[in-house]
Amino acid sequence: MGVDYGQCKSLNLELGQKYQQFQAPLEAGERVFLPTFVHKVQASETAYSIFNKHYAQLDQKARDQEMYYLLNLQNVNAEKLPQQYPLLLIQRNSLKPEEGVKREESYKPENNTDVEEYFKKYEKFAQEELDYLYENVYPGIQKEGRLSPKLFVDAAKKIYEQKKDVKYIAPIQLALAQLINEGFVEQGRVSGNAFNIGAHDSGVTEYERSLNTLEKGFSAYYSLLANAYLATKTADELLSAGNFTNAEGGAYALNPHYEVLACGHIGKMHRRRAGIKLSAGVGEGRENRHSDVQLVAKMLMNIGYLDKHKSYDIKDVKKAIQNFQKEEIVTIDKAWYKKRMETLYRLEFKRYGKDPSRVDGSGYKHALIQQARMSDGAVDPGGDVIDILYFMAYLNRSIPKL
């Protein structure tokens, strides 16, 4: 994705600059993108926090109407950075509101070696994650009941043969996250519709029954993602709250936590690889050890839910956790969230003939359980919230390239 620097204004960020120095361009409708090192070197905390709050409040349509370029310096050693670094003030896109911006991250390998390298990395990541899951999370599943990374790669290669562009291929992290969301990894099954393609909350469909082998199920999933979802949105856009929808607006899943839980699964994969973990819980009713509170506070600061001067006050950290959960995870006040829950209730009431909240195993009851679990004001070592927070704070709400 290139940047036409002739269309942009530039600004030097000096360590210690405050929001007032960015106020005019912000109010003029321009967007100041602060690279991730700003927080790491403790520069201009106020501007960083205010901007991220602004970004988090934009709905998907508003985001699509502007061009966003984020300079990601997450892996740069902050101590070696110069005292100034040029930032871009991105001017508002000239497209009409109804046109939007289709942000496609196309990648067409130039030769067979590039293609082979892409799929080698794809398979390697799948193998490593599956090995971890079966050895540490689901050790009871015997080898004959375990999935092979070849299933992912073969289905992905078919899409590449058709499209000749890897943007149509579901990133391996997304495919794994959705497989976990569907609960298939833990089941130890060696056949069937792993991604529940064609499934409806009102009951089992004939198409769903026809996907009776893993190969058929994986092929159906990769084809569906390529043609109905990744043709118009990037994988990152699909993971935005309430945005895993096709061109007609149909949601991939009615569970309103589907997107954010997928973000969490991806966050967990990369958090584990980075060796970042909590020793105990942080928040309401938790141990709140100093090192753990610091870690959670830094992540909350990264996405604008906590200011620097409040980072070591546990009361403020608790409040920030509650706000984060309300605004990013269990967003019960959002119209799309309410609509999904209402639709899920209606379909399952018709299916079961009674209130689905009283039916064990129903999707609606499962969503209610998730609501309670992810709005408890706490961040636990093995919970979903820590992984969702990591995805948003350290991965910048995007799936890392392999």
Coordinates of C-alpha atoms in Angstrom, one line a residue:
M1 CA 0.0 0.0 0.0
G2 CA 1.8 3.1 -1.2
V3 CA 1.5 6.7 0.1
D4 CA 1.4 9.7 -2.2
Y5 CA 3.5 12.0 -0.1
G6 CA 2.6 14.9 -2.4
Q7 CA -0.9 14.7 -1.0
C8 CA 0.2 14.8 2.6
K9 CA 1.5 17.3 5.1
S10 CA 4.3 16.5 7.4
L11 CA 5.0 17.3 11.0
N12 CA 7.8 16.6 13.4
L13 CA 6.9 15.0 16.7
E14 CA 9.3 16.1 19.5
L15 CA 9.4 14.1 22.7
G16 CA 7.2 15.8 25.3
Q17 CA 4.8 17.5 22.9
K18 CA 1.2 17.7 24.1
Y19 CA -2.2 17.6 22.5
Q20 CA -2.4 21.3 22.1
Q21 CA 0.3 21.2 19.5
F22 CA -1.9 18.8 17.4
Q23 CA -5.2 20.5 18.2
A24 CA -5.4 22.6 15.0
P25 CA -4.8 19.8 12.5
L26 CA -7.1 17.5 14.4
E27 CA -9.9 20.0 14.4
A28 CA -9.3 20.7 10.7
G29 CA -10.3 17.1 10.0
E30 CA -6.9 15.8 9.4
R31 CA -5.7 12.6 11.0
V32 CA -2.4 12.5 13.0
F33 CA -1.0 9.0 13.0
L34 CA 1.4 8.4 15.9
P35 CA 3.7 5.4 15.5
T36 CA 3.8 2.8 18.3
F37 CA 7.1 4.0 19.6
V38 CA 5.4 7.2 20.9
H39 CA 4.1 5.3 23.9
K40 CA 7.3 3.3 24.4
V41 CA 9.4 6.4 24.8
Q42 CA 6.6 8.2 26.7
A43 CA 6.3 11.0 24.2
S44 CA 3.1 13.0 23.8
E45 CA 0.9 10.6 25.8
T46 CA -2.0 12.9 25.8
A47 CA -2.1 13.3 22.0
Y48 CA -1.7 9.6 21.6
S49 CA -4.6 8.7 24.0
I50 CA -7.0 11.3 22.6
F51 CA -6.4 10.2 19.0
N52 CA -6.8 6.5 19.7
K53 CA -10.1 7.2 21.5
H54 CA -11.2 9.1 18.4
Y55 CA -10.3 6.2 16.1
A56 CA -12.0 3.7 18.3
Q57 CA -15.2 5.6 18.2
L58 CA -15.4 5.7 14.4
D59 CA -17.8 3.2 12.9
Q60 CA -16.7 1.1 9.9
K61 CA -18.3 3.4 7.3
A62 CA -16.4 6.4 8.7
R63 CA -13.1 4.4 8.6
D64 CA -13.7 3.3 5.1
Q65 CA -14.2 6.9 4.0
E66 CA -10.7 8.0 4.9
M67 CA -7.3 6.7 3.9
Y68 CA -5.4 5.4 6.9
Y69 CA -1.7 4.8 6.9
L70 CA -0.1 3.7 10.1
L71 CA 3.7 3.7 10.6
N72 CA 4.4 0.6 12.6
L73 CA 7.6 0.8 14.5
Q74 CA 6.7 -1.8 17.1
N75 CA 9.9 -3.7 16.9
V76 CA 12.3 -0.7 16.8
N77 CA 14.5 -0.2 19.8
A78 CA 13.1 3.0 21.3
E79 CA 16.4 4.0 22.9
K80 CA 18.0 4.3 19.5
L81 CA 15.3 6.5 18.0
P82 CA 16.2 10.1 17.1
Q83 CA 14.7 12.9 19.2
Q84 CA 12.4 13.8 16.3
Y85 CA 10.5 11.7 13.8
P86 CA 8.4 12.8 10.9
L87 CA 4.7 12.0 11.1
L88 CA 2.1 12.3 8.4
L89 CA -1.1 14.3 8.7
I90 CA -3.4 12.4 6.3
Q91 CA -5.9 14.6 4.6
R92 CA -9.5 13.5 4.2
N93 CA -10.1 11.4 1.2
S94 CA -11.9 13.1 -1.7
L95 CA -14.3 10.2 -2.3
K96 CA -18.0 10.8 -1.8
P97 CA -19.4 9.3 1.5
E98 CA -21.5 6.7 -0.3
E99 CA -18.6 5.4 -2.4
G100 CA -16.3 4.4 0.5
V101 CA -12.9 2.9 0.0
K102 CA -12.2 -0.7 -0.8
R103 CA -8.9 -1.3 0.9
E104 CA -7.4 -4.3 -0.8
E105 CA -4.0 -5.5 0.2
S106 CA -3.1 -7.4 -3.0
Y107 CA 0.0 -9.5 -3.2
K108 CA 0.8 -11.3 -6.5
P109 CA 4.0 -13.2 -6.1
E110 CA 6.4 -12.6 -9.0
N111 CA 7.7 -16.1 -9.3
N112 CA 7.2 -19.7 -8.2
T113 CA 9.8 -19.3 -5.5
D114 CA 7.8 -16.5 -3.8
V115 CA 4.7 -18.7 -4.0
E116 CA 6.4 -21.7 -2.5
E117 CA 7.8 -19.5 0.3
Y118 CA 4.4 -18.1 1.1
F119 CA 2.8 -21.5 1.5
K120 CA 5.8 -22.8 3.4
K121 CA 5.3 -20.1 6.0
Y122 CA 1.5 -20.7 5.9
E123 CA 2.0 -24.4 6.6
K124 CA 4.7 -23.9 9.3
F125 CA 2.5 -21.5 11.3
A126 CA -0.5 -23.9 11.1
Q127 CA 1.7 -26.8 12.2
E128 CA 3.1 -24.9 15.2
E129 CA -0.3 -23.7 16.4
L130 CA -1.9 -27.2 16.0
D131 CA 1.0 -28.8 17.8
Y132 CA 0.6 -26.3 20.7
L133 CA -3.1 -26.8 20.9
Y134 CA -3.0 -30.6 20.9
E135 CA 0.0 -30.8 23.3
N136 CA -1.1 -28.1 25.8
V137 CA -4.8 -27.3 25.5
Y138 CA -6.4 -30.6 24.2
P139 CA -3.8 -33.3 25.1
G140 CA -6.6 -35.9 25.4
I141 CA -7.2 -35.9 21.6
Q142 CA -5.4 -38.9 20.0
K143 CA -3.2 -38.4 16.9
E144 CA -5.8 -40.0 14.6
G145 CA -8.3 -37.3 15.7
R146 CA -6.0 -34.3 15.1
L147 CA -6.1 -32.0 12.1
S148 CA -3.3 -31.7 9.6
P149 CA -1.8 -28.4 8.4
K150 CA -2.1 -29.9 4.9
L151 CA -5.9 -29.3 5.1
F152 CA -5.3 -25.6 5.4
V153 CA -2.6 -25.4 2.7
D154 CA -4.4 -27.5 0.1
A155 CA -7.5 -25.4 0.4
A156 CA -5.5 -22.2 0.3
K157 CA -3.6 -23.3 -2.8
K158 CA -6.8 -23.9 -4.7
I159 CA -7.9 -20.4 -4.1
Y160 CA -4.5 -19.1 -5.3
E161 CA -4.8 -21.2 -8.4
Q162 CA -8.1 -19.6 -9.1
K163 CA -7.3 -16.0 -8.2
K164 CA -3.5 -15.6 -8.5
D165 CA -3.6 -13.2 -5.6
V166 CA -3.1 -14.1 -2.0
K167 CA -5.5 -11.3 -0.8
Y168 CA -8.3 -13.8 -1.4
I169 CA -6.7 -16.4 0.9
A170 CA -7.8 -16.3 4.5
P171 CA -4.7 -15.6 6.6
I172 CA -3.7 -18.7 8.5
Q173 CA -4.3 -17.0 11.8
L174 CA -7.8 -16.1 10.8
A175 CA -8.6 -19.6 9.6
L176 CA -7.2 -21.1 12.9
A177 CA -9.1 -18.5 15.0
Q178 CA -12.4 -19.3 13.2
L179 CA -11.8 -23.0 13.6
I180 CA -11.4 -22.5 17.4
N181 CA -14.5 -20.3 17.4
E182 CA -16.5 -23.1 15.9
G183 CA -15.2 -25.5 18.6
F184 CA -13.9 -28.0 16.1
V185 CA -10.3 -28.3 17.3
E186 CA -11.3 -29.6 20.7
Q187 CA -13.8 -32.2 19.3
G188 CA -11.2 -34.6 17.9
R189 CA -13.2 -35.3 14.8
V190 CA -11.6 -36.5 11.6
S191 CA -14.5 -35.8 9.2
G192 CA -17.2 -33.2 8.8
N193 CA -17.9 -29.5 8.3
A194 CA -15.2 -28.1 10.5
F195 CA -16.1 -24.4 9.9
N196 CA -19.9 -25.0 10.1
I197 CA -20.3 -23.6 6.6
G198 CA -24.0 -23.4 5.6
A199 CA -25.1 -23.8 9.2
H200 CA -28.0 -21.8 10.6
D201 CA -29.2 -21.1 14.1
S202 CA -32.6 -22.3 13.0
G203 CA -31.4 -25.8 12.3
V204 CA -29.1 -28.0 10.1
T205 CA -29.3 -27.4 6.4
E206 CA -28.9 -29.9 3.5
Y207 CA -25.9 -28.0 2.3
E208 CA -24.3 -28.4 5.7
R209 CA -24.9 -32.1 5.6
S210 CA -23.3 -32.4 2.2
L211 CA -19.9 -31.2 3.6
N212 CA -19.3 -34.6 5.1
T213 CA -15.5 -34.7 4.8
L214 CA -12.8 -32.4 6.2
E215 CA -11.5 -31.7 2.6
K216 CA -15.0 -30.6 1.5
G217 CA -15.4 -28.5 4.7
F218 CA -12.1 -26.7 4.3
S219 CA -12.6 -26.1 0.6
A220 CA -16.0 -24.6 1.3
Y221 CA -14.6 -22.3 3.9
Y222 CA -11.8 -21.0 1.8
S223 CA -14.0 -20.5 -1.2
L224 CA -16.6 -18.7 0.9
L225 CA -14.1 -16.3 2.4
A226 CA -12.5 -15.6 -1.0
N227 CA -15.7 -14.9 -2.9
A228 CA -18.1 -13.5 -0.3
Y229 CA -15.9 -11.7 2.2
L230 CA -12.3 -11.0 1.1
A231 CA -13.5 -9.8 -2.3
T232 CA -14.7 -6.6 -0.8
K233 CA -12.9 -6.4 2.6
T234 CA -9.5 -7.1 4.1
A235 CA -9.2 -9.7 6.8
D236 CA -8.5 -6.9 9.3
E237 CA -11.7 -5.1 8.3
L238 CA -13.7 -8.3 8.8
L239 CA -12.4 -8.5 12.4
S240 CA -13.7 -5.1 13.3
A241 CA -16.6 -5.3 15.7
G242 CA -19.8 -6.3 13.9
N243 CA -18.1 -6.2 10.5
F244 CA -17.7 -9.9 9.6
T245 CA -20.3 -9.5 6.9
N246 CA -20.7 -10.1 3.2
A247 CA -21.5 -7.5 0.5
E248 CA -25.3 -7.9 1.3
G249 CA -24.7 -7.3 5.0
G250 CA -25.2 -10.9 6.1
A251 CA -23.2 -11.7 9.2
Y252 CA -20.9 -14.8 9.1
A253 CA -22.1 -15.6 12.6
L254 CA -24.9 -14.2 14.8
N255 CA -23.0 -14.4 18.0
P256 CA -22.1 -10.7 18.6
H257 CA -18.8 -11.7 20.1
Y258 CA -17.6 -13.7 17.1
E259 CA -15.3 -11.0 15.7
V260 CA -13.7 -10.0 19.0
L261 CA -13.2 -13.6 20.1
A262 CA -11.4 -14.3 16.8
C263 CA -9.2 -11.2 17.5
G264 CA -8.5 -12.8 20.9
H265 CA -7.5 -16.1 19.4
I266 CA -5.1 -14.4 17.1
G267 CA -3.8 -12.2 19.9
K268 CA -3.2 -15.4 22.0
M269 CA -1.1 -16.9 19.2
H270 CA 1.2 -14.0 19.0
R271 CA 1.2 -13.1 22.7
R272 CA 2.4 -16.6 23.4
R273 CA 5.2 -16.3 20.8
A274 CA 6.3 -13.0 22.3
G275 CA 6.4 -14.5 25.8
I276 CA 4.1 -11.9 27.3
K277 CA 1.9 -13.2 30.1
L278 CA 0.3 -12.4 33.4
S279 CA 1.2 -14.1 36.7
A280 CA -2.2 -13.4 38.1
G281 CA -5.4 -11.5 37.4
V282 CA -5.8 -7.7 37.3
G283 CA -9.0 -5.9 38.1
E284 CA -12.1 -6.5 40.3
G285 CA -11.5 -9.2 42.9
R286 CA -8.1 -10.2 41.5
E287 CA -4.6 -10.3 43.1
N288 CA -3.4 -7.1 41.2
R289 CA 0.3 -7.8 41.5
H290 CA 2.3 -4.7 40.6
S291 CA 4.1 -6.2 37.5
D292 CA 0.7 -7.5 36.2
V293 CA -1.0 -4.1 36.8
Q294 CA 1.8 -2.4 34.9
L295 CA 1.5 -4.7 31.9
V296 CA -2.3 -4.3 31.7
A297 CA -2.0 -0.5 32.2
K298 CA 0.5 -0.1 29.4
M299 CA -1.8 -1.9 27.0
L300 CA -4.7 0.2 28.0
M301 CA -2.6 3.3 27.5
N302 CA -1.7 2.1 24.0
I303 CA -5.3 2.2 22.9
G304 CA -6.4 5.3 24.8
Y305 CA -8.2 3.9 27.8
L306 CA -5.7 5.1 30.4
D307 CA -3.5 8.1 30.7
K308 CA 0.1 7.9 31.8
H309 CA -0.4 9.6 35.1
K310 CA -3.0 7.1 36.1
S311 CA -1.2 4.0 35.1
Y312 CA -0.2 2.9 38.6
D313 CA -3.5 3.7 40.4
I314 CA -5.3 0.4 40.6
K315 CA -8.7 2.1 41.0
D316 CA -8.2 3.9 37.6
V317 CA -6.8 0.7 36.0
K318 CA -10.0 -1.1 37.2
K319 CA -12.2 1.6 35.7
A320 CA -10.2 1.5 32.4
I321 CA -10.7 -2.3 32.2
Q322 CA -14.4 -1.8 32.6
N323 CA -14.5 0.9 29.9
F324 CA -12.5 -1.3 27.6
Q325 CA -14.8 -4.2 28.0
K326 CA -17.9 -2.1 27.5
E327 CA -16.6 -0.2 24.4
E328 CA -14.6 -3.0 22.7
I329 CA -16.0 -6.4 23.8
V330 CA -19.5 -6.6 25.2
T331 CA -20.9 -3.6 23.3
I332 CA -24.6 -4.2 24.3
D333 CA -25.6 -0.6 23.5
K334 CA -24.6 -0.8 19.8
A335 CA -27.4 -1.3 17.3
W336 CA -25.7 -4.1 15.4
Y337 CA -25.1 -6.0 18.7
K338 CA -28.7 -5.7 19.8
K339 CA -29.9 -6.8 16.3
R340 CA -27.7 -9.9 16.4
M341 CA -28.9 -10.9 19.8
E342 CA -32.5 -10.3 18.9
T343 CA -32.2 -12.3 15.7
L344 CA -30.4 -15.2 17.5
Y345 CA -33.1 -15.3 20.1
R346 CA -35.9 -15.3 17.6
L347 CA -34.4 -18.1 15.4
E348 CA -33.5 -20.3 18.4
F349 CA -36.9 -19.8 20.0
K350 CA -38.4 -21.1 16.8
R351 CA -36.0 -24.0 16.7
Y352 CA -36.4 -25.1 20.3
G353 CA -40.0 -23.9 21.0
K354 CA -39.0 -22.1 24.1
D355 CA -36.7 -19.4 25.6
P356 CA -33.2 -20.4 24.3
S357 CA -31.6 -18.8 27.4
R358 CA -33.0 -21.9 29.2
V359 CA -31.6 -24.4 26.7
D360 CA -28.2 -25.8 27.4
G361 CA -26.0 -25.7 24.3
S362 CA -28.0 -23.0 22.6
G363 CA -26.1 -20.2 20.8
Y364 CA -28.1 -17.6 22.7
K365 CA -27.3 -19.0 26.1
H366 CA -23.7 -19.3 25.1
A367 CA -23.6 -15.6 24.1
L368 CA -25.1 -14.7 27.5
I369 CA -22.4 -16.7 29.3
Q370 CA -19.7 -14.9 27.2
Q371 CA -21.3 -11.5 28.1
A372 CA -20.9 -12.2 31.8
R373 CA -17.4 -13.6 31.5
M374 CA -16.0 -10.7 29.4
S375 CA -17.7 -7.8 31.3
D376 CA -16.5 -8.7 34.8
G377 CA -14.0 -5.8 35.1
A378 CA -11.0 -8.1 35.1
V379 CA -8.1 -9.3 33.0
D380 CA -7.1 -12.9 33.8
P381 CA -4.0 -14.9 32.6
G382 CA -6.0 -17.5 30.8
G383 CA -9.0 -15.5 29.9
D384 CA -10.2 -13.9 26.6
V385 CA -9.8 -10.3 27.6
I386 CA -6.0 -10.4 27.9
D387 CA -5.7 -11.8 24.3
I388 CA -8.2 -9.3 22.9
L389 CA -6.3 -6.5 24.7
Y390 CA -3.0 -7.7 23.3
F391 CA -4.4 -7.9 19.7
M392 CA -5.6 -4.3 19.9
A393 CA -2.7 -2.8 21.9
Y394 CA 0.3 -4.6 20.5
L395 CA -0.8 -5.9 17.1
N396 CA -2.5 -2.6 16.2
R397 CA -5.8 -4.4 15.5
S398 CA -4.3 -6.2 12.5
I399 CA -3.2 -9.7 11.6
P400 CA 0.6 -9.8 11.4
K401 CA 2.2 -10.9 8.1
L402 CA 4.1 -14.1 8.3

